[in-house]
CSV table of C-alpha atoms in Angstrom, one decimal:
chain,number,residue,atom,x,y,z
A,22,UNK,CA,3.0,19.0,-12.8
A,23,UNK,CA,4.5,18.7,-9.3
A,24,UNK,CA,7.9,17.8,-7.9
A,25,UNK,CA,8.5,14.4,-6.3
A,26,UNK,CA,9.6,14.5,-2.7
A,27,UNK,CA,12.9,12.8,-1.9
A,28,UNK,CA,10.9,10.4,0.3
A,29,UNK,CA,8.5,9.4,-2.4
A,30,UNK,CA,8.5,5.8,-3.8
A,31,UNK,CA,10.7,5.3,-6.8
A,32,UNK,CA,9.8,2.7,-9.3
A,33,UNK,CA,12.3,-0.2,-9.5
A,34,UNK,CA,12.8,-3.9,-9.4
A,35,UNK,CA,15.8,-4.2,-7.0
A,36,UNK,CA,16.1,-6.7,-4.2
A,37,UNK,CA,15.0,-3.9,-1.8
A,38,UNK,CA,11.9,-3.3,-3.9
A,39,UNK,CA,11.0,-7.0,-4.0
A,40,UNK,CA,11.4,-7.6,-0.2
A,41,UNK,CA,8.3,-8.4,1.7
A,42,UNK,CA,7.0,-5.1,3.3
A,43,UNK,CA,6.5,-6.8,6.7
A,44,UNK,CA,10.2,-7.8,6.7
A,45,UNK,CA,11.1,-4.2,5.8
A,46,UNK,CA,9.0,-2.8,8.8
A,47,UNK,CA,10.5,-5.4,11.2
A,48,UNK,CA,14.0,-4.6,9.9
A,49,UNK,CA,13.6,-0.8,10.3
A,50,UNK,CA,12.2,-1.3,13.8
A,51,UNK,CA,15.0,-3.6,14.9
A,52,UNK,CA,17.7,-1.4,13.4
A,53,UNK,CA,16.1,1.8,14.9
A,54,UNK,CA,16.0,0.3,18.4
A,55,UNK,CA,19.6,-0.9,18.0
A,56,UNK,CA,20.8,2.5,16.8
A,57,UNK,CA,19.1,4.2,19.7
A,58,UNK,CA,21.1,1.9,22.1
A,59,UNK,CA,24.3,2.0,20.1
A,60,UNK,CA,27.5,4.0,20.9
A,61,UNK,CA,30.1,5.3,18.5
A,62,UNK,CA,31.4,2.0,17.3
A,63,UNK,CA,27.9,0.7,16.5
A,64,UNK,CA,27.0,4.0,14.9
A,65,UNK,CA,30.0,3.7,12.6
A,66,UNK,CA,28.8,0.2,11.5
A,67,UNK,CA,25.2,1.6,11.0
A,68,UNK,CA,26.6,4.7,9.1
A,69,UNK,CA,28.5,2.4,6.7
A,70,UNK,CA,25.3,0.4,6.1
A,71,UNK,CA,23.2,3.4,5.5
A,72,UNK,CA,25.6,5.1,3.1
A,73,UNK,CA,25.6,1.9,1.1
A,74,UNK,CA,21.8,1.7,1.1
A,75,UNK,CA,21.5,5.4,0.1
A,76,UNK,CA,23.9,4.9,-2.8
A,77,UNK,CA,22.0,1.7,-3.8
A,78,UNK,CA,18.7,3.6,-3.8
A,79,UNK,CA,20.3,6.4,-5.9
A,80,UNK,CA,18.9,9.2,-3.8
A,81,UNK,CA,20.6,12.6,-4.3
A,82,UNK,CA,22.3,13.7,-1.1
A,83,UNK,CA,21.9,17.3,-2.2
A,84,UNK,CA,18.1,16.9,-2.5
A,85,UNK,CA,17.9,15.2,0.9
A,86,UNK,CA,19.9,18.0,2.5
A,87,UNK,CA,17.6,20.6,0.9
A,88,UNK,CA,14.4,18.9,1.9
A,89,UNK,CA,15.6,18.1,5.5
A,90,UNK,CA,17.3,21.5,6.1
A,91,UNK,CA,14.8,22.5,8.8
A,92,UNK,CA,15.2,19.2,10.6
A,93,UNK,CA,19.0,19.5,10.4
A,94,UNK,CA,18.7,23.0,11.9
A,95,UNK,CA,16.6,21.5,14.7
A,96,UNK,CA,19.2,18.7,15.3
A,97,UNK,CA,22.0,21.3,15.3
A,98,UNK,CA,19.9,23.2,18.0
A,99,UNK,CA,19.6,20.0,20.0
A,100,UNK,CA,23.3,19.5,19.8
A,101,UNK,CA,24.0,23.1,20.8
A,102,UNK,CA,21.6,23.0,23.8
A,103,UNK,CA,23.0,19.6,24.9
A,104,UNK,CA,26.6,21.1,24.8
A,105,UNK,CA,25.5,24.1,26.9
A,106,UNK,CA,23.5,22.3,29.6
A,107,UNK,CA,25.4,19.1,30.2
A,108,UNK,CA,27.8,19.4,33.1
A,109,UNK,CA,31.4,18.2,32.6
A,110,UNK,CA,34.9,19.3,31.6
A,111,UNK,CA,34.6,22.8,30.1
A,112,UNK,CA,35.9,23.1,26.5
A,113,UNK,CA,35.4,26.9,26.4
A,114,UNK,CA,33.2,29.5,28.1
A,115,UNK,CA,31.8,32.9,27.2
A,116,UNK,CA,30.0,35.1,29.7
A,117,UNK,CA,27.4,32.8,31.5
A,118,UNK,CA,27.7,30.2,28.8
A,119,UNK,CA,30.0,27.2,29.0
A,120,UNK,CA,30.4,24.3,26.6
A,121,UNK,CA,31.3,21.0,28.1
A,122,UNK,CA,33.2,18.2,26.3
A,123,UNK,CA,30.6,15.6,27.6
A,124,UNK,CA,27.8,17.8,26.2
A,125,UNK,CA,29.4,18.0,22.8
A,126,UNK,CA,30.0,14.3,22.6
A,127,UNK,CA,26.5,13.2,23.9
A,128,UNK,CA,24.8,15.8,21.7
A,129,UNK,CA,26.8,14.5,18.6
A,130,UNK,CA,25.8,10.9,19.4
A,131,UNK,CA,22.1,11.8,19.7
A,132,UNK,CA,22.1,13.8,16.5
A,133,UNK,CA,24.1,11.1,14.7
A,134,UNK,CA,21.5,8.4,15.8
A,135,UNK,CA,18.6,10.5,14.5
A,136,UNK,CA,20.3,11.2,11.1
A,137,UNK,CA,20.9,7.5,10.6
A,138,UNK,CA,17.3,6.6,11.6
A,139,UNK,CA,16.0,9.3,9.1
A,140,UNK,CA,18.1,7.8,6.3
A,141,UNK,CA,16.9,4.3,7.3
A,142,UNK,CA,13.3,5.6,6.9
A,143,UNK,CA,14.3,7.1,3.5
A,144,UNK,CA,15.6,3.9,2.1
A,145,UNK,CA,12.4,2.1,3.1
A,146,UNK,CA,10.1,4.8,1.8
A,147,UNK,CA,11.8,5.1,-1.7
A,148,UNK,CA,11.7,1.3,-2.2
A,149,UNK,CA,8.2,0.5,-0.8
A,150,UNK,CA,4.8,1.5,-2.3
A,151,UNK,CA,2.5,3.1,0.3
A,152,UNK,CA,0.0,0.3,-0.6
A,153,UNK,CA,2.6,-2.3,0.6
A,154,UNK,CA,3.3,-0.3,3.9
A,155,UNK,CA,-0.4,0.0,4.4
A,156,UNK,CA,-0.9,-3.7,4.0
A,157,UNK,CA,2.0,-4.5,6.3
A,158,UNK,CA,0.6,-2.2,9.0
A,159,UNK,CA,-2.8,-3.8,8.7
A,160,UNK,CA,-1.2,-7.2,9.1
A,161,UNK,CA,0.7,-6.2,12.2
A,162,UNK,CA,-2.4,-4.7,13.8
A,163,UNK,CA,-4.6,-7.7,13.1
A,164,UNK,CA,-4.0,-9.3,16.5
A,165,UNK,CA,-5.5,-6.2,18.2
A,166,UNK,CA,-9.3,-6.5,17.9
A,167,UNK,CA,-10.1,-3.2,19.5
A,168,UNK,CA,-8.2,-1.4,16.6
A,169,UNK,CA,-9.5,-1.1,13.1
A,170,UNK,CA,-6.5,-2.2,11.0
A,171,UNK,CA,-8.3,-1.5,7.8
A,172,UNK,CA,-9.1,2.1,8.7
A,173,UNK,CA,-5.7,2.8,10.2
A,174,UNK,CA,-4.1,1.3,7.0
A,175,UNK,CA,-6.3,3.5,4.8
A,176,UNK,CA,-5.4,6.6,6.9
A,177,UNK,CA,-1.7,5.9,6.5
A,178,UNK,CA,-2.2,5.4,2.7
A,179,UNK,CA,-4.2,8.6,2.3
A,180,UNK,CA,-1.8,10.6,4.5
A,181,UNK,CA,1.2,9.7,2.3
A,182,UNK,CA,-0.8,10.2,-0.8
A,183,UNK,CA,-2.0,13.7,0.2
A,184,UNK,CA,1.2,15.2,1.6
A,185,UNK,CA,2.4,16.3,-1.9
A,186,UNK,CA,-1.1,17.6,-2.7
A,187,UNK,CA,-1.2,19.7,0.5
A,188,UNK,CA,2.4,21.0,-0.1
A,189,UNK,CA,1.4,21.9,-3.7
A,190,UNK,CA,-1.6,23.9,-2.3
A,191,UNK,CA,0.7,25.6,0.2
A,192,UNK,CA,3.1,26.5,-2.5
A,193,UNK,CA,0.3,27.9,-4.8
A,194,UNK,CA,-1.1,29.9,-1.9
A,195,UNK,CA,2.3,31.2,-0.9
A,196,UNK,CA,3.0,32.3,-4.4
A,197,UNK,CA,-0.4,34.1,-4.7
A,198,UNK,CA,0.3,35.9,-1.4
A,199,UNK,CA,3.8,36.9,-2.5
A,200,UNK,CA,2.3,38.3,-5.7
A,201,UNK,CA,0.3,40.6,-3.4
A,202,UNK,CA,3.5,41.6,-1.4
A,203,UNK,CA,2.8,39.6,1.7
A,204,UNK,CA,6.5,39.8,2.3
A,205,UNK,CA,6.1,43.5,3.3
A,206,UNK,CA,4.2,42.3,6.4
A,207,UNK,CA,6.9,41.4,8.9
A,208,UNK,CA,4.7,40.0,11.6
A,209,UNK,CA,5.2,36.2,11.4
A,210,UNK,CA,2.0,35.4,13.2
A,211,UNK,CA,0.0,37.4,10.7
A,212,UNK,CA,1.7,35.6,7.8
A,213,UNK,CA,1.1,32.3,9.4
A,214,UNK,CA,-2.5,33.1,9.9
A,215,UNK,CA,-3.1,34.3,6.3
A,216,UNK,CA,-1.4,31.2,4.9
A,217,UNK,CA,-2.5,28.6,7.5
A,218,UNK,CA,-6.2,29.3,7.7
A,219,UNK,CA,-7.0,29.1,4.0
A,220,UNK,CA,-4.7,26.1,3.6
A,221,UNK,CA,-6.6,24.3,6.4
A,222,UNK,CA,-9.9,25.3,4.9
A,223,UNK,CA,-8.8,24.0,1.5
A,224,UNK,CA,-7.5,20.8,3.1
A,225,UNK,CA,-10.8,20.1,4.8
A,226,UNK,CA,-12.7,20.7,1.6
A,227,UNK,CA,-10.4,18.4,-0.2
A,228,UNK,CA,-11.0,15.7,2.5
A,229,UNK,CA,-14.7,16.2,2.1
A,230,UNK,CA,-14.5,15.7,-1.7
A,231,UNK,CA,-12.2,12.7,-1.2
A,232,UNK,CA,-14.7,11.0,1.0
A,233,UNK,CA,-17.4,11.4,-1.6
A,234,UNK,CA,-15.2,10.1,-4.3
A,235,UNK,CA,-14.2,7.1,-2.3
A,236,UNK,CA,-17.8,6.4,-1.5
A,237,UNK,CA,-18.6,6.6,-5.2
A,238,UNK,CA,-16.1,3.8,-5.7
A,239,UNK,CA,-17.8,1.5,-3.1
A,240,UNK,CA,-15.2,2.0,-0.3
A,241,UNK,CA,-16.2,0.0,2.7
A,242,UNK,CA,-15.0,-2.4,5.3
A,243,UNK,CA,-14.2,-5.3,3.0
A,244,UNK,CA,-11.4,-5.2,0.3
A,245,UNK,CA,-9.5,-7.7,-1.8
A,246,UNK,CA,-6.9,-9.3,0.3
A,247,UNK,CA,-3.2,-8.2,-0.2
A,248,UNK,CA,-1.1,-10.8,-2.1
A,249,UNK,CA,1.8,-11.6,0.3
A,250,UNK,CA,5.0,-13.1,-1.1
A,251,UNK,CA,7.3,-14.3,1.7
A,252,UNK,CA,10.2,-16.1,0.1
A,253,UNK,CA,13.6,-17.5,1.0
A,254,UNK,CA,15.3,-14.1,0.4
A,255,UNK,CA,12.9,-12.5,3.0
A,256,UNK,CA,13.9,-15.1,5.6
A,257,UNK,CA,17.6,-14.6,5.0
A,258,UNK,CA,17.2,-10.8,5.3
A,259,UNK,CA,15.2,-11.1,8.5
A,260,UNK,CA,17.9,-13.3,10.1
A,261,UNK,CA,20.6,-10.9,8.8
A,262,UNK,CA,18.9,-7.9,10.3
A,263,UNK,CA,18.5,-9.6,13.7
A,264,UNK,CA,22.2,-10.3,13.7
A,265,UNK,CA,23.2,-6.9,12.4
A,266,UNK,CA,21.0,-5.2,15.1
A,267,UNK,CA,22.6,-7.2,17.8
A,268,UNK,CA,26.1,-6.2,16.5
A,269,UNK,CA,25.1,-2.5,16.3
A,270,UNK,CA,23.6,-2.4,19.7
A,271,UNK,CA,26.4,-4.2,21.5
A,272,UNK,CA,29.3,-2.5,19.8
B,20,UNK,CA,-35.0,0.4,-22.3
B,21,UNK,CA,-34.2,3.0,-19.6
B,22,UNK,CA,-31.1,2.5,-17.4
B,23,UNK,CA,-31.9,5.5,-15.2
B,24,UNK,CA,-35.4,6.6,-14.2
B,25,UNK,CA,-35.8,9.7,-12.1
B,26,UNK,CA,-39.3,10.3,-10.7
B,27,UNK,CA,-40.2,13.6,-9.1
B,28,UNK,CA,-37.1,14.1,-7.0
B,29,UNK,CA,-36.6,17.1,-4.8
B,30,UNK,CA,-33.5,17.9,-2.8
B,31,UNK,CA,-33.1,20.7,-0.3
B,32,UNK,CA,-29.7,21.4,1.4
B,33,UNK,CA,-29.2,21.6,5.1
B,34,UNK,CA,-29.2,25.4,5.0
B,35,UNK,CA,-32.7,25.4,3.4
B,36,UNK,CA,-31.6,26.3,-0.1
B,37,UNK,CA,-33.3,24.3,-2.8
B,38,UNK,CA,-31.0,22.1,-4.9
B,39,UNK,CA,-33.4,20.2,-7.1
B,40,UNK,CA,-37.1,20.8,-7.5
B,41,UNK,CA,-39.4,18.1,-8.7
B,42,UNK,CA,-37.2,16.7,-11.4
B,43,UNK,CA,-38.3,13.7,-13.6
B,44,UNK,CA,-36.4,12.2,-16.5
B,45,UNK,CA,-35.4,8.9,-18.0
B,46,UNK,CA,-32.1,8.0,-19.6
B,47,UNK,CA,-32.1,5.2,-22.1
B,48,UNK,CA,-29.4,2.6,-22.2
B,49,UNK,CA,-26.6,3.6,-24.6
B,50,UNK,CA,-27.6,7.2,-24.8
B,51,UNK,CA,-25.1,10.1,-24.9
B,52,UNK,CA,-26.6,12.9,-22.8
B,53,UNK,CA,-25.3,16.3,-22.0
B,54,UNK,CA,-26.6,18.0,-18.9
B,55,UNK,CA,-26.0,21.7,-19.2
B,56,UNK,CA,-26.7,24.7,-16.9
B,57,UNK,CA,-25.1,27.7,-15.3
B,58,UNK,CA,-23.1,27.4,-12.1
B,59,UNK,CA,-25.5,26.5,-9.2
B,60,UNK,CA,-28.2,25.2,-11.6
B,61,UNK,CA,-28.1,21.7,-9.9
B,62,UNK,CA,-26.0,19.7,-12.3
B,63,UNK,CA,-23.6,18.2,-9.7
B,64,UNK,CA,-26.4,17.7,-7.2
B,65,UNK,CA,-28.4,15.8,-9.7
B,66,UNK,CA,-25.5,13.6,-10.8
B,67,UNK,CA,-24.8,12.7,-7.1
B,68,UNK,CA,-28.3,11.4,-6.8
B,69,UNK,CA,-27.7,8.9,-9.6
B,70,UNK,CA,-25.6,6.7,-7.4
B,71,UNK,CA,-26.9,7.5,-3.9
B,72,UNK,CA,-24.1,9.9,-2.9
B,73,UNK,CA,-27.0,12.3,-2.1
B,74,UNK,CA,-30.5,11.2,-1.3
B,75,UNK,CA,-33.6,13.2,-2.2
B,76,UNK,CA,-36.2,14.4,0.3
B,77,UNK,CA,-38.9,13.3,-2.2
B,78,UNK,CA,-39.0,11.1,-5.2
B,79,UNK,CA,-37.3,7.9,-6.4
B,80,UNK,CA,-34.3,7.1,-8.6
B,81,UNK,CA,-34.2,3.7,-10.2
B,82,UNK,CA,-31.0,2.4,-11.8
B,83,UNK,CA,-31.2,-0.6,-14.0
B,84,UNK,CA,-34.6,-1.6,-12.4
B,85,UNK,CA,-33.5,-1.2,-8.8
B,86,UNK,CA,-34.3,1.7,-6.4
B,87,UNK,CA,-31.0,3.4,-5.5
B,88,UNK,CA,-32.1,3.8,-1.9
B,89,UNK,CA,-32.5,0.1,-1.6
B,90,UNK,CA,-29.0,-0.8,-2.9
B,91,UNK,CA,-26.6,2.1,-3.3
B,92,UNK,CA,-23.6,-0.1,-3.8
B,93,UNK,CA,-25.2,-1.7,-6.8
B,94,UNK,CA,-26.0,1.7,-8.2
B,95,UNK,CA,-22.3,2.7,-7.7
B,96,UNK,CA,-21.2,-0.3,-9.6
B,97,UNK,CA,-23.6,0.4,-12.4
B,98,UNK,CA,-22.8,4.1,-12.6
B,99,UNK,CA,-19.2,5.2,-12.6
B,100,UNK,CA,-18.7,8.8,-11.7
B,101,UNK,CA,-15.8,11.0,-12.7
B,102,UNK,CA,-15.6,14.1,-10.6
B,103,UNK,CA,-14.5,17.6,-11.7
B,104,UNK,CA,-11.4,17.9,-9.5
B,105,UNK,CA,-8.9,15.1,-10.2
B,106,UNK,CA,-6.8,15.9,-7.2
B,107,UNK,CA,-9.5,15.1,-4.7
B,108,UNK,CA,-10.5,11.7,-6.1
B,109,UNK,CA,-7.2,10.1,-6.8
B,110,UNK,CA,-6.3,7.9,-3.7
B,111,UNK,CA,-3.6,5.6,-5.0
B,112,UNK,CA,0.1,6.3,-4.7
B,113,UNK,CA,0.8,4.8,-8.1
B,114,UNK,CA,-1.4,4.7,-11.3
B,115,UNK,CA,-1.9,1.0,-10.8
B,116,UNK,CA,-3.0,1.3,-7.2
B,117,UNK,CA,-5.4,4.1,-8.2
B,118,UNK,CA,-7.1,2.0,-10.8
B,119,UNK,CA,-7.2,-1.1,-8.5
B,120,UNK,CA,-8.9,0.9,-5.7
B,121,UNK,CA,-12.5,0.4,-7.0
B,122,UNK,CA,-12.2,-3.3,-7.9
B,123,UNK,CA,-10.5,-4.0,-4.5
B,124,UNK,CA,-13.4,-2.3,-2.7
B,125,UNK,CA,-15.7,-4.8,-4.5
B,126,UNK,CA,-13.6,-7.6,-3.0
B,127,UNK,CA,-12.9,-9.2,-6.4
B,128,UNK,CA,-10.2,-12.0,-6.4
B,129,UNK,CA,-6.7,-10.6,-7.0
B,130,UNK,CA,-6.4,-12.2,-10.5
B,131,UNK,CA,-9.7,-10.5,-11.5
B,132,UNK,CA,-8.5,-7.2,-10.1
B,133,UNK,CA,-5.2,-7.4,-12.0
B,134,UNK,CA,-7.1,-8.2,-15.2
B,135,UNK,CA,-9.6,-5.4,-14.8
B,136,UNK,CA,-6.8,-2.9,-14.0
B,137,UNK,CA,-4.8,-3.9,-17.1
B,138,UNK,CA,-7.8,-3.6,-19.4
B,139,UNK,CA,-8.7,-0.2,-18.0
B,140,UNK,CA,-5.1,1.1,-18.3
B,141,UNK,CA,-5.0,-0.2,-21.8
B,142,UNK,CA,-8.3,1.5,-22.8
B,143,UNK,CA,-7.0,4.8,-21.4
B,144,UNK,CA,-3.5,4.4,-22.8
B,145,UNK,CA,-1.8,4.5,-19.4
B,146,UNK,CA,-0.1,1.1,-19.3
B,147,UNK,CA,3.4,2.6,-19.6
B,148,UNK,CA,2.6,4.8,-16.6
B,149,UNK,CA,1.3,2.1,-14.2
B,150,UNK,CA,4.1,2.5,-11.6
B,151,UNK,CA,4.2,6.3,-11.9
B,152,UNK,CA,2.9,8.6,-9.1
B,153,UNK,CA,-0.5,10.2,-10.1
B,154,UNK,CA,0.8,13.4,-8.7
B,155,UNK,CA,3.4,13.7,-11.5
B,156,UNK,CA,1.0,13.1,-14.4
B,157,UNK,CA,-0.2,15.9,-16.7
B,158,UNK,CA,-3.8,17.2,-16.5
B,159,UNK,CA,-5.0,15.1,-19.4
B,160,UNK,CA,-3.3,12.0,-18.1
B,161,UNK,CA,-4.8,12.5,-14.6
B,162,UNK,CA,-8.2,12.9,-16.2
B,163,UNK,CA,-7.7,9.6,-18.1
B,164,UNK,CA,-6.6,8.0,-14.9
B,165,UNK,CA,-9.8,8.9,-13.1
B,166,UNK,CA,-11.7,7.4,-16.1
B,167,UNK,CA,-9.6,4.3,-15.9
B,168,UNK,CA,-10.4,4.0,-12.1
B,169,UNK,CA,-14.1,4.0,-13.0
B,170,UNK,CA,-13.8,1.7,-16.0
B,171,UNK,CA,-12.0,-1.0,-14.0
B,172,UNK,CA,-15.3,-1.5,-12.0
B,173,UNK,CA,-17.0,-2.3,-15.3
B,174,UNK,CA,-19.9,0.2,-15.1
B,175,UNK,CA,-22.7,0.5,-17.7
B,176,UNK,CA,-23.1,4.2,-17.3
B,177,UNK,CA,-20.3,6.8,-17.1
B,178,UNK,CA,-21.1,10.1,-15.6
B,179,UNK,CA,-18.7,13.0,-16.0
B,180,UNK,CA,-18.8,16.2,-14.0
B,181,UNK,CA,-17.1,18.9,-16.1
B,182,UNK,CA,-14.6,16.5,-17.6
B,183,UNK,CA,-12.8,19.2,-19.6
B,184,UNK,CA,-12.2,21.6,-16.7
B,185,UNK,CA,-8.5,22.8,-16.5
B,186,UNK,CA,-7.5,20.9,-19.7
B,187,UNK,CA,-5.6,22.4,-22.6
B,188,UNK,CA,-6.7,21.9,-26.2
B,189,UNK,CA,-4.8,18.6,-26.7
B,190,UNK,CA,-6.0,17.4,-23.3
B,191,UNK,CA,-9.7,18.1,-24.2
B,192,UNK,CA,-9.4,16.3,-27.6
B,193,UNK,CA,-7.7,13.3,-26.0
B,194,UNK,CA,-10.3,13.0,-23.2
B,195,UNK,CA,-13.2,13.6,-25.7
B,196,UNK,CA,-11.9,11.0,-28.1
B,197,UNK,CA,-11.8,8.4,-25.3
B,198,UNK,CA,-15.3,9.3,-24.1
B,199,UNK,CA,-16.7,9.0,-27.6
B,200,UNK,CA,-14.9,5.6,-28.0
B,201,UNK,CA,-16.5,4.4,-24.7
B,202,UNK,CA,-19.9,5.5,-26.1
B,203,UNK,CA,-19.3,3.5,-29.3
B,204,UNK,CA,-18.4,0.5,-27.1
B,205,UNK,CA,-22.0,0.7,-25.7
B,206,UNK,CA,-21.6,2.7,-22.5
B,207,UNK,CA,-24.3,5.2,-21.5
B,208,UNK,CA,-22.6,8.6,-21.2
B,209,UNK,CA,-23.9,11.5,-19.1
B,210,UNK,CA,-21.7,14.7,-19.1
B,211,UNK,CA,-22.4,17.7,-17.0
B,212,UNK,CA,-21.0,20.9,-18.6
B,213,UNK,CA,-21.6,24.6,-18.8
B,214,UNK,CA,-19.5,24.9,-22.0
B,215,UNK,CA,-21.3,23.0,-24.7
B,216,UNK,CA,-18.9,23.7,-27.6
B,217,UNK,CA,-16.5,20.9,-26.8
B,218,UNK,CA,-18.9,18.1,-26.6
B,219,UNK,CA,-22.3,18.9,-28.0
B,220,UNK,CA,-21.5,17.6,-31.5
B,221,UNK,CA,-21.4,14.1,-30.1
B,222,UNK,CA,-24.5,14.3,-27.9
B,223,UNK,CA,-27.8,12.7,-28.7
B,224,UNK,CA,-29.8,14.6,-26.1
B,225,UNK,CA,-29.4,17.9,-24.3
B,226,UNK,CA,-31.0,18.5,-20.9
B,227,UNK,CA,-30.8,22.1,-19.5
B,228,UNK,CA,-31.1,22.7,-15.8
B,229,UNK,CA,-31.9,26.1,-14.4
B,230,UNK,CA,-32.5,26.8,-10.7
B,231,UNK,CA,-32.8,23.2,-9.9
B,232,UNK,CA,-35.5,22.4,-12.5
B,233,UNK,CA,-35.4,20.9,-16.0
B,234,UNK,CA,-35.7,24.0,-18.2
B,235,UNK,CA,-35.5,22.1,-21.5
B,236,UNK,CA,-34.9,18.6,-22.7
B,237,UNK,CA,-34.5,17.5,-26.3
B,238,UNK,CA,-32.3,17.0,-29.3
B,239,UNK,CA,-29.3,19.4,-29.3
B,240,UNK,CA,-30.1,20.9,-32.6
B,241,UNK,CA,-33.5,22.0,-31.4
B,242,UNK,CA,-32.3,23.5,-28.2
B,243,UNK,CA,-29.0,25.1,-29.1
B,244,UNK,CA,-30.4,28.3,-30.6
B,245,UNK,CA,-32.1,29.2,-27.3
B,246,UNK,CA,-29.4,28.0,-24.7
B,247,UNK,CA,-28.4,31.6,-24.0
B,248,UNK,CA,-31.8,32.1,-22.3
B,249,UNK,CA,-30.4,29.8,-19.6
B,250,UNK,CA,-27.0,31.5,-19.2
B,251,UNK,CA,-25.2,28.9,-21.3
B,252,UNK,CA,-22.9,30.1,-24.1
B,253,UNK,CA,-24.1,29.1,-27.6
B,254,UNK,CA,-21.4,27.4,-29.8
B,255,UNK,CA,-19.8,30.0,-32.0
B,256,UNK,CA,-20.5,28.1,-35.2
B,257,UNK,CA,-24.3,28.8,-34.8
B,258,UNK,CA,-23.7,32.5,-34.9
B,259,UNK,CA,-22.3,32.1,-38.4
B,260,UNK,CA,-25.1,29.8,-39.5
B,261,UNK,CA,-22.9,26.7,-39.5
B,262,UNK,CA,-23.6,23.3,-37.9
B,263,UNK,CA,-21.7,22.6,-34.7
B,264,UNK,CA,-18.3,20.9,-35.4
B,265,UNK,CA,-16.7,18.1,-33.4
B,266,UNK,CA,-13.5,19.1,-31.7
B,267,UNK,CA,-12.1,15.8,-33.0
B,268,UNK,CA,-12.3,16.9,-36.6
């Protein structure tokens, strides 16, 4: 039995679960755009909102930190580089390196924005089934006749569905290689090759099998239409999100 | 009346290797058939011809009176196929979505899809897990889920490719009990297996494949004494002079 990713859908019947997935996607897009344009005051408002949403979704902060540790390292690196390369009043310097106050502040704002956007995505992903996201993406792509919304929607659904399977395969292969002392090989390129190539091969074989299994169940262009349920609550949330985005971006 | 008629089919793979060699057989409606053979004997290749997932270079397959080549979608509705590896056939993010996948592909109205899914989940004892992620189910539950995904499409024939692979003893018994129940409800059952012990007590017919040909075809009791000639393990009870026991007893 596998572990559930912190980003995986969690069963529930909260207002966030019941919300129309199209409204959720519009809301996340509006809020993300507003957060990218916001300064410190707006980010404080967004942070308060996102802390409330995370508590509401009952997601463990420790688990989030563990799963996103590499991303957090990357953001820390972005912050550090920003602090080093941005000109301005020097906070302190060592040898050829100097850290500017402007760099520290702009780096912090950039990383803060991304952390909020990641948490925003998390609150949507834990309260929305992939099937609902797929249907919403298909709905938004419908006006573009040169795209195939049905295929793009299916690809999104399969991608989300198969991430845990691929991660499980990677864990199994990693464990099997550690059992044969791969850790004694210090060359990271060698280790990447011996893990990456078999994993890719297995992923492609899995994709082949999946195609056959889908064909066996009559997968084709036409499918039963998704049952939309746009209600009064959805309208209120949409208006609220437009107002909130305006507040965040202009603060 | 035969639900599947196979007439002289031959299949050769792209690399030139022979998969099936002039195979003919009929499967009667409601029959419980076990298709046995060593690895590489052609079991999976033959099963994939039943519903047009593979096409023969020669010969014809007729399902319920219609040539599979003329209408493969009809064949896929009539013959539900459960594959060996559950991980590579589950597409839904929840148990419900997974079972609804087939009926939605058939463009059934939403109310009919919902009813078909509920019935299939109920038959496989998975109703309480309908919002669960399939990735978190046990091996036996996942196998039952794949069967539910097929049952929701209301097929007449259920084809299982190594259904007991990677299952523990309770898992084997659970899946076997449900397969036997489906047969008693009137479904035609075809099971491909290399280990006969778990299922043969329930079979009405045993077909042995060897090197892409039908090596033997008949009643299990008649063929079991000689199965080791075809690299298939004989059930242990026969070595002690006993009849083969069901794993459900």
